[in-house]
Coordinates of C-alpha atoms (C1' of nucleotides) in Angstrom, one line a residue:
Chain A
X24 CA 24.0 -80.7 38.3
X25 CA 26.1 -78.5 36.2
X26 CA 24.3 -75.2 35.5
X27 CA 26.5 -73.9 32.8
X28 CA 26.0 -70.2 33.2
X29 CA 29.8 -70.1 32.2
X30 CA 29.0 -66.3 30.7
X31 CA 31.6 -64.6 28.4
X32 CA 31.4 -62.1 30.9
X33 CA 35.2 -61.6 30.6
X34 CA 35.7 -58.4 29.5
X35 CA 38.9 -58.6 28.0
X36 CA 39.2 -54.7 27.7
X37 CA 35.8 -54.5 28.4
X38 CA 34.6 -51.3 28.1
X39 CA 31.1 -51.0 30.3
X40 CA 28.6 -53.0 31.1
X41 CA 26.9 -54.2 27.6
X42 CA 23.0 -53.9 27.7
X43 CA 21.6 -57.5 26.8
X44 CA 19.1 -56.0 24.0
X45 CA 22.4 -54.0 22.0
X46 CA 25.6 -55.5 21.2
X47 CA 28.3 -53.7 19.3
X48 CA 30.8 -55.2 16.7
X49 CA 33.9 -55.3 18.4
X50 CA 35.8 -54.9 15.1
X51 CA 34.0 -52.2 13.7
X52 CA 31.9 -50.9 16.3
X53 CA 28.7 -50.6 14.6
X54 CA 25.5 -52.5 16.3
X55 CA 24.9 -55.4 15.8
X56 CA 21.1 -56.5 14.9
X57 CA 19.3 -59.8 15.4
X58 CA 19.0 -62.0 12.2
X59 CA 16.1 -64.2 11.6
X60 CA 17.2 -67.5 13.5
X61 CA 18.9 -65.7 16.2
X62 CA 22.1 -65.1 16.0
X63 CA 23.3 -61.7 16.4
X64 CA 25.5 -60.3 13.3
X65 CA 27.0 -57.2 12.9
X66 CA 25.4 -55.8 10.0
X67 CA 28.8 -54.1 8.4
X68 CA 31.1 -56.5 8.4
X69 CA 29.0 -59.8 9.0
X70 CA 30.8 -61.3 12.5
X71 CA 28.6 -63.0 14.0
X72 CA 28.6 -61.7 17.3
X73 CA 26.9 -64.0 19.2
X74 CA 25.6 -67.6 17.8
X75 CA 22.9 -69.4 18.4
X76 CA 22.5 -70.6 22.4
X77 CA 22.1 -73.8 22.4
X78 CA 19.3 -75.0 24.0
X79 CA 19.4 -78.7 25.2
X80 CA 15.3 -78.6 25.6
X81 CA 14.1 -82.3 26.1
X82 CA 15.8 -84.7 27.5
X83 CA 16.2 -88.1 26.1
X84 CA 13.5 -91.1 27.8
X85 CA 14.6 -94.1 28.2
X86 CA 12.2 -96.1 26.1
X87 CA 10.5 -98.8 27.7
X88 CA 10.9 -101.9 29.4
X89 CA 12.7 -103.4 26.3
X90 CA 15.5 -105.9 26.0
X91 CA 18.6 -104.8 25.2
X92 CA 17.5 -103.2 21.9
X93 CA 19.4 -99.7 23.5
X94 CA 21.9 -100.0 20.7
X95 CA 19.1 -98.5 17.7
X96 CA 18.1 -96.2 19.9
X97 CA 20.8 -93.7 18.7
X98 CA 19.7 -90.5 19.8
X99 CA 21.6 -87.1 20.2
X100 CA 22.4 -85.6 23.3
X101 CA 20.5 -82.3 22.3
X102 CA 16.8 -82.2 20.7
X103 CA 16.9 -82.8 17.1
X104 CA 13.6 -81.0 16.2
X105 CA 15.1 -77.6 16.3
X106 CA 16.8 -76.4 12.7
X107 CA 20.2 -74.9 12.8
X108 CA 22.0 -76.5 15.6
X109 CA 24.7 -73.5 15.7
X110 CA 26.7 -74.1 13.2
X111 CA 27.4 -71.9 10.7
X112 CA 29.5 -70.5 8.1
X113 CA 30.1 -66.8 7.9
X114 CA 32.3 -65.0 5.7
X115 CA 34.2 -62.5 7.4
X116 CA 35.6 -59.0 6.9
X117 CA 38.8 -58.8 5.2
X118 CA 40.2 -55.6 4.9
X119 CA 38.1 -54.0 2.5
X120 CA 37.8 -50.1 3.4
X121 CA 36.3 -48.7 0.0
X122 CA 32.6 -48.7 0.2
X123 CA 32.7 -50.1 -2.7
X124 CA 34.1 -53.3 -2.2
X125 CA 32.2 -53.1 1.0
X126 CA 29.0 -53.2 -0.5
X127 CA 30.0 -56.5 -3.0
X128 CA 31.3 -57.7 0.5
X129 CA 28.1 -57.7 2.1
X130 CA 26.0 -58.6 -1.0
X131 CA 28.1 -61.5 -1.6
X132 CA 27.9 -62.7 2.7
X133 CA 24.1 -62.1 1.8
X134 CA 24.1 -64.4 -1.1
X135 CA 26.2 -67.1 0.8
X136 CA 23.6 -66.8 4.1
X137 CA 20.3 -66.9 1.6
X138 CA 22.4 -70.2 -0.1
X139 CA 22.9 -71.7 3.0
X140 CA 19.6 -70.8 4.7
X141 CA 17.3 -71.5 2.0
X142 CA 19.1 -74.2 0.4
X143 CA 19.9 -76.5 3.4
X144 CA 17.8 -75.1 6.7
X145 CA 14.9 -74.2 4.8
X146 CA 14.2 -77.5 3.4
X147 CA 15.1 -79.2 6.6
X148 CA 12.7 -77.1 8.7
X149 CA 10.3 -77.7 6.5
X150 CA 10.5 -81.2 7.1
X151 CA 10.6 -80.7 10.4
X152 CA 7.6 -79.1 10.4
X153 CA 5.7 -81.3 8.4
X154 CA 7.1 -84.6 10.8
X155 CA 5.7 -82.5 13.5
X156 CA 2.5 -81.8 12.1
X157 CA 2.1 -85.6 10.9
X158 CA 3.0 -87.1 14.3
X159 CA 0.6 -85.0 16.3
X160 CA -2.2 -85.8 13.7
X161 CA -1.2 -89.3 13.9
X162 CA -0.4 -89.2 17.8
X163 CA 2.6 -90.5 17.9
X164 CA 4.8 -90.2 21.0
X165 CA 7.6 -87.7 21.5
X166 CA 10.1 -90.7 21.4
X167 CA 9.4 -92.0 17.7
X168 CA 8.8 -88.0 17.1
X169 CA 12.8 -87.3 18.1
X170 CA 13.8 -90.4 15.7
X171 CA 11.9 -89.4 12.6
X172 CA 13.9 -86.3 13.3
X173 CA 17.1 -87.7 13.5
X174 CA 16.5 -89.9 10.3
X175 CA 15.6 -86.5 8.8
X176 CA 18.6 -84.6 9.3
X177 CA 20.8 -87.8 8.3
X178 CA 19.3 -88.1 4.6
X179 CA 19.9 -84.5 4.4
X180 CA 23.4 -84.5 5.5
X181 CA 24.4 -87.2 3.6
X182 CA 22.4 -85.5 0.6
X183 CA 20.0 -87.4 -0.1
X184 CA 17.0 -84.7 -0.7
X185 CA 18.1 -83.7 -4.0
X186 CA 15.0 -84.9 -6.8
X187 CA 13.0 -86.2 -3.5
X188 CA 10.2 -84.3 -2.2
X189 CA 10.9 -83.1 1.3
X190 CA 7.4 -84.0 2.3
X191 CA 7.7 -87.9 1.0
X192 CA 11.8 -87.5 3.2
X193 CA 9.8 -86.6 6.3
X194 CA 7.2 -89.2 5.6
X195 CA 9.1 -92.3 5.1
X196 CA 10.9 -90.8 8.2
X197 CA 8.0 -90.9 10.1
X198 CA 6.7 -94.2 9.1
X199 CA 10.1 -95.2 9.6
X200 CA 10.6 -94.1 13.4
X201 CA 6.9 -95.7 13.8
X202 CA 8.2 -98.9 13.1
X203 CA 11.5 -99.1 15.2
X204 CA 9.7 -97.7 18.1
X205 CA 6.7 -100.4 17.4
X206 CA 4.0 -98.2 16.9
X207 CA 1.0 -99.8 14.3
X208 CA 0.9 -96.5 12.9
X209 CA 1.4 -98.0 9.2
X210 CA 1.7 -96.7 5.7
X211 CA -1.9 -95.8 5.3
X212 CA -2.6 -93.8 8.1
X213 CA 1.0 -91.5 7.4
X214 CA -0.3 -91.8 4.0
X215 CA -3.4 -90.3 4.9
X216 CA -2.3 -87.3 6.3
X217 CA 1.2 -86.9 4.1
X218 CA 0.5 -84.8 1.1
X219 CA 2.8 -87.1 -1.2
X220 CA 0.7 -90.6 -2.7
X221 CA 2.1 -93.6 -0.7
X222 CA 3.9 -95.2 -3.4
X223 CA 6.2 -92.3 -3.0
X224 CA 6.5 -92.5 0.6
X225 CA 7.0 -96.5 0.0
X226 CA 9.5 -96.0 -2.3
X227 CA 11.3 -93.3 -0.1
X228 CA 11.2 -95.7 3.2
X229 CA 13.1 -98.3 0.9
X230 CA 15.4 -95.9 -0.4
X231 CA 16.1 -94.4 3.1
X232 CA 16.7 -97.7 4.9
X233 CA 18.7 -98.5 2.4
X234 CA 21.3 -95.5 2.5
X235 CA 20.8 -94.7 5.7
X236 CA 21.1 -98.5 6.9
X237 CA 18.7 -97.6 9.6
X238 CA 17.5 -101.1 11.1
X239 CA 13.9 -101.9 11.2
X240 CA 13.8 -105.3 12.7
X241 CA 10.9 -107.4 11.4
X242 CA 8.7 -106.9 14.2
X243 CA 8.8 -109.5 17.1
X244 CA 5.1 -111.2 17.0
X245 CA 5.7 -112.4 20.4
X246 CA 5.5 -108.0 21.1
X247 CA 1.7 -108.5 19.8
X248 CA 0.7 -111.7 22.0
X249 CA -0.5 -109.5 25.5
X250 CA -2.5 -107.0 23.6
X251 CA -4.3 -109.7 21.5
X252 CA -5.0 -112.2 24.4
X253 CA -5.9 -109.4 27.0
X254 CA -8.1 -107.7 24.4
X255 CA -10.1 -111.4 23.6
X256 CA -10.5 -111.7 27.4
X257 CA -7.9 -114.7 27.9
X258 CA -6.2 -116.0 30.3
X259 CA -2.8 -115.8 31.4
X260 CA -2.1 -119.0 30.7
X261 CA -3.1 -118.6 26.8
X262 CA -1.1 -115.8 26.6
X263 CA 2.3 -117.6 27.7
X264 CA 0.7 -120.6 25.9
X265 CA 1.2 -118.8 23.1
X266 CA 4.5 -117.6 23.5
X267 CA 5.6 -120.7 23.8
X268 CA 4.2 -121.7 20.7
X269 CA 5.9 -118.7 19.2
X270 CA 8.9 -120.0 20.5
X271 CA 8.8 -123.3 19.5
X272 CA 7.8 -122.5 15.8
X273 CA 10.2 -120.0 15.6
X274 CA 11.9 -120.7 12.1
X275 CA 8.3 -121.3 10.2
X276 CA 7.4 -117.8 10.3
X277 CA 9.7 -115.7 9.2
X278 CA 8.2 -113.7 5.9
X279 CA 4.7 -114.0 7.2
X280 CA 2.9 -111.2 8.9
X281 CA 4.0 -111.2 12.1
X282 CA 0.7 -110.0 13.4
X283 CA -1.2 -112.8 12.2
X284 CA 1.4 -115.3 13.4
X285 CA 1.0 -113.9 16.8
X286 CA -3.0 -114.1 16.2
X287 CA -3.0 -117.8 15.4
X288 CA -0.8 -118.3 18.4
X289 CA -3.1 -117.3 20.3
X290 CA -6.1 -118.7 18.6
X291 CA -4.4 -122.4 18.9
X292 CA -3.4 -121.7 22.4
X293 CA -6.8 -120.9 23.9
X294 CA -8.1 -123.9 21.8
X295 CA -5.5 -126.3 23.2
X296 CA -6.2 -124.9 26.5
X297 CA -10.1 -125.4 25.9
X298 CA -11.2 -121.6 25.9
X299 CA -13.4 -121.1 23.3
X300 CA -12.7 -118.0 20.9
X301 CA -13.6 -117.7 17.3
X302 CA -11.1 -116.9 14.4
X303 CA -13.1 -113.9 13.3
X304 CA -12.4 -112.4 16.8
X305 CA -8.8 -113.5 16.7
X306 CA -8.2 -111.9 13.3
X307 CA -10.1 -108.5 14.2
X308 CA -7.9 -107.8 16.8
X309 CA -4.7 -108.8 15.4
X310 CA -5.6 -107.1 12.1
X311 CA -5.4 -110.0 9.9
X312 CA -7.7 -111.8 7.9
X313 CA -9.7 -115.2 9.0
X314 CA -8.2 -117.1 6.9
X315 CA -4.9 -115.8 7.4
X316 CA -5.3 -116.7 10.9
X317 CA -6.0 -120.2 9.5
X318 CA -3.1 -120.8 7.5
X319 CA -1.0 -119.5 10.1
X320 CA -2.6 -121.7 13.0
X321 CA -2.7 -125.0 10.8
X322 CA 1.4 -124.0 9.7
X323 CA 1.9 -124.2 13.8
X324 CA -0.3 -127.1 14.8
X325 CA 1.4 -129.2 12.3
X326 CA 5.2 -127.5 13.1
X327 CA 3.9 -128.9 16.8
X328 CA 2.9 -132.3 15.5
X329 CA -0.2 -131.5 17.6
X330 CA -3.7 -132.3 16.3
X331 CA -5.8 -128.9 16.4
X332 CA -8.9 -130.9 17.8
X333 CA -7.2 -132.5 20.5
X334 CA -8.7 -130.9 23.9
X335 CA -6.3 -131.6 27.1
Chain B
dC10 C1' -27.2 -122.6 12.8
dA11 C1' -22.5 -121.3 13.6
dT12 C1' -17.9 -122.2 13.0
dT13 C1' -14.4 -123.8 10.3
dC14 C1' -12.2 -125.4 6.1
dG15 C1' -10.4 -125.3 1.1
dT16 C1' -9.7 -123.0 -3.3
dG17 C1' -8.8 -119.7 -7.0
dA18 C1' -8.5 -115.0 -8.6
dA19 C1' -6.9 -110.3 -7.4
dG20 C1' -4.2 -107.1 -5.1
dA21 C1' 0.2 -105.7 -2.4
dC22 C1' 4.8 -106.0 -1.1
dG23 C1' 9.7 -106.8 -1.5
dA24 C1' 13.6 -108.1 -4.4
dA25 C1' 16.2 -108.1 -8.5
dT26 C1' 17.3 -106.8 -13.5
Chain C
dA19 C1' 11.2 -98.1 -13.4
dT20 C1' 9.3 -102.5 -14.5
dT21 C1' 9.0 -107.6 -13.8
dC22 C1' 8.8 -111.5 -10.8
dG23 C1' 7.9 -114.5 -6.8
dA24 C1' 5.6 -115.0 -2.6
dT25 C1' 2.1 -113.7 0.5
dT26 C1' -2.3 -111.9 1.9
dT27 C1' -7.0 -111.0 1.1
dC28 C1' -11.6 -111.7 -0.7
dA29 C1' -15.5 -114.5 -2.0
dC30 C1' -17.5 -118.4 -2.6
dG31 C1' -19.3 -123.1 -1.2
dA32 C1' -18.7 -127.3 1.5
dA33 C1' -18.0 -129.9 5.8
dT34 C1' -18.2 -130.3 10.6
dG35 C1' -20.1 -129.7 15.4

DNA sequence: CATTCGTGAAGACGAAT
DNA sequence: ATTCGATTTCACGAATG
C-alpha cells in the first residue's frame, strides 16, 4: 500500500511553482545543475539541493522451499546493486564572500567529492559491474546476484579492498553467494570468466568468510539426492532410500565431498533395492569420480553393518 | 565381456605456523 | 606465504558375475 508520494511540496515561502528540469539554490539563488550520479548541487556553494531518490527497485523473493535457513538470508530492504545509496558528505558554504576564498571553497568541495567518488563509489561500482557481468555469464539467479552484492559492499565498508583487486573482491563474492544459495556454480567456472587467476579468488573467498563471518554451510548432500536419482531414472523409493542412508550415516561423512556421499547413497540404495545402475553413471551425475563413489558406498555399507551384495 | 575392486602416485584443498 | 595432513582423482591390473 503506501505510495509515498510525500513531496516537499511545502513551499515554506515558496516563491512559484518550481519547474521539475531547474532548481535554484535557495541560499544563493544560483541554479542548480545535475551532477554525474544524480543529485542536484548547486554549483556556487555546493548544497546539495536535492539527493539522490531512492529507488527501492526489486523486491526481495523469498527463496525457496527451504527449511528454516531464513536467518543467512540477510538481505536489505532496498536493492543493493545500485552504487551510492544516498548518502553523502558535502561540504557546505560557510560564509566566504571574497571570490577568492570562494574559488579554494569550491576546489577544495571538488577535491573531497572526486576523494569520495573515485576512492570509495568508483571501486564499488566497479565491482558491481563486474558481479553483474559474471553472474549473467554464469546464469546465476537474481537471488545469489543481490547476495554477492551485499557481501560486496560489506568488505568495502569494513575496508577490506585496500591491496585486493576489486575484480578477485567481486569474485570470491560471487562464488561466495553461489554457494549459500546452492548453486554448483564452482570455482572454475567464476574462474573462467573472472579476470583474476583462481588462486586469488580462492584466497579472497577464505579471506572474506573469514572477516566477514559470512556462513557457508558445508552443503547438505541430502540437497543433491532428487537431482541424482531422478536424473539416473530411479525410483522414488531409492531416492528416500537413500536419504535414509544419509541419515543414518550421518557422522561418517563429514569432510568428504558431499556430492559423492550423496552419489553412493544412492548408488547403495538402488542396489539394496535391486535396481541395477552402474557406478560410472552414479559418479557422472553427481560429479565425482568412480572410485570415489566406491569409497564412499563401501564407508556406508559397512557404517550400516549391511553386506553390499545382499539383494532383499 | 562388463562391472567392480584395490593400490599407489599426483594434484587440490583447507588449516596452521 | 609456505608447509602439512587429509582427501580426491587418475591409471593400472585383478577379481567377480
Amino acid at each position: 500500500m503506501g505510495e509515498t508520494e510525500t513531496d516537499d511540496e511545502d513551499g515554506s515561502g515558496g516563491t512559484e511553482t518550481e519547474s521539475e528540469d531547474v532548481l535554484v539554490c535557495p541560499e544563493c539563488g544560483a541554479e542548480a545543475v545535475e551532477s554525474e550520479r544524480g543529485e542536484t548541487v548547486c554549483p556556487d556553494c555546493g548544497l546539495v539541493i536535492e539527493e539522490e531518490r531512492v529507488e527501492r527497485g526489486k523486491e526481495w523473493r523469498a527463496y525457496s522451499s527451504e527449511e528454516e535457513e531464513e536467518k543467512s538470508r540477510v538481505g536489505a530492504p532496498t536493492t543493493q546493486t545500485m552504487h551510492e545509496k544516498g548518502l553523502t558528505t558535502e561540504i557546505s558554504r560557510g560564509d566566504v564572500e571574497k571570490s577568492e576564498r570562494r574559488e579554494t571553497m569550491r576546489r577544495l568541495r571538488k577535491w573531497h567529492e572526486r576523494a569520495r567518488a573515485e576512492g570509495t563509489e568508483r571501486t564499488l561500482r566497479f565491482g558491481l559491474g563486474e558481479i553483474d557481468r559474471m553472474s549473467s555469464a554464469l546464469g546465476v539467479p537474481d537471488g545469489a546476484r543481490e547476495s554477492a552484492a551485499v557481501i560486496l559492499r560489506r568488505a568495502q565498508k569494513d575496508e577490506l579492498l585496500p591491496g585486493r583487486s576489486v575484480e578477485a573482491v567481486a569474485s570470491a563474492a560471487v562464488y561466495a553467494a553461489c554457494r549459500q544459495a546452492g548453486i554448483p556454480r564452482s570455482l572454475d567456472e567464476i574462474a573462467d570468466v573472472s579476470r583474476v587467476e583462481k588462486d586469488e579468488i580462492t584466497g579472497t573467498y577464505r579471506y572474506l568468510s573469514r572477516q566477514l563471518g559470512l556462513e557457508v554451510p558445508p552443503a547438505d548432500p541430502v540437497e543433491f539426492v532428487p537431482r541424482i536419482a531422478s536424473e539416473l531414472d530411479l525410483s522414488p523409493e531409492v531416492e528416500s532410500r537413500a536419504v535414509e542412508i544419509l541419515e543414518e550415516t550421518a557422522g561418517i561423512g563429514v569432510g568428504k565431498s558431499p556430492k559423492a556421499y550423496a552419489g553412493a547413497a544412492v548408488y547403495l540404495a538402488a542396489r539394496l533395492l535391486g535396481e541395477e545402475v552402474t557406478q560410472e553413471k552414479v559418479s557422472d551425475v553427481s560429479d565425482a569420480s568412480v572410485v570415489t563413489i566406491r569409497n564412499r558406498y563401501h564407508d556406508q555399507a559397512e557404517a550400516l553393518g549391511v553386506d553390499p551384495d545382499l539383494d532383499t
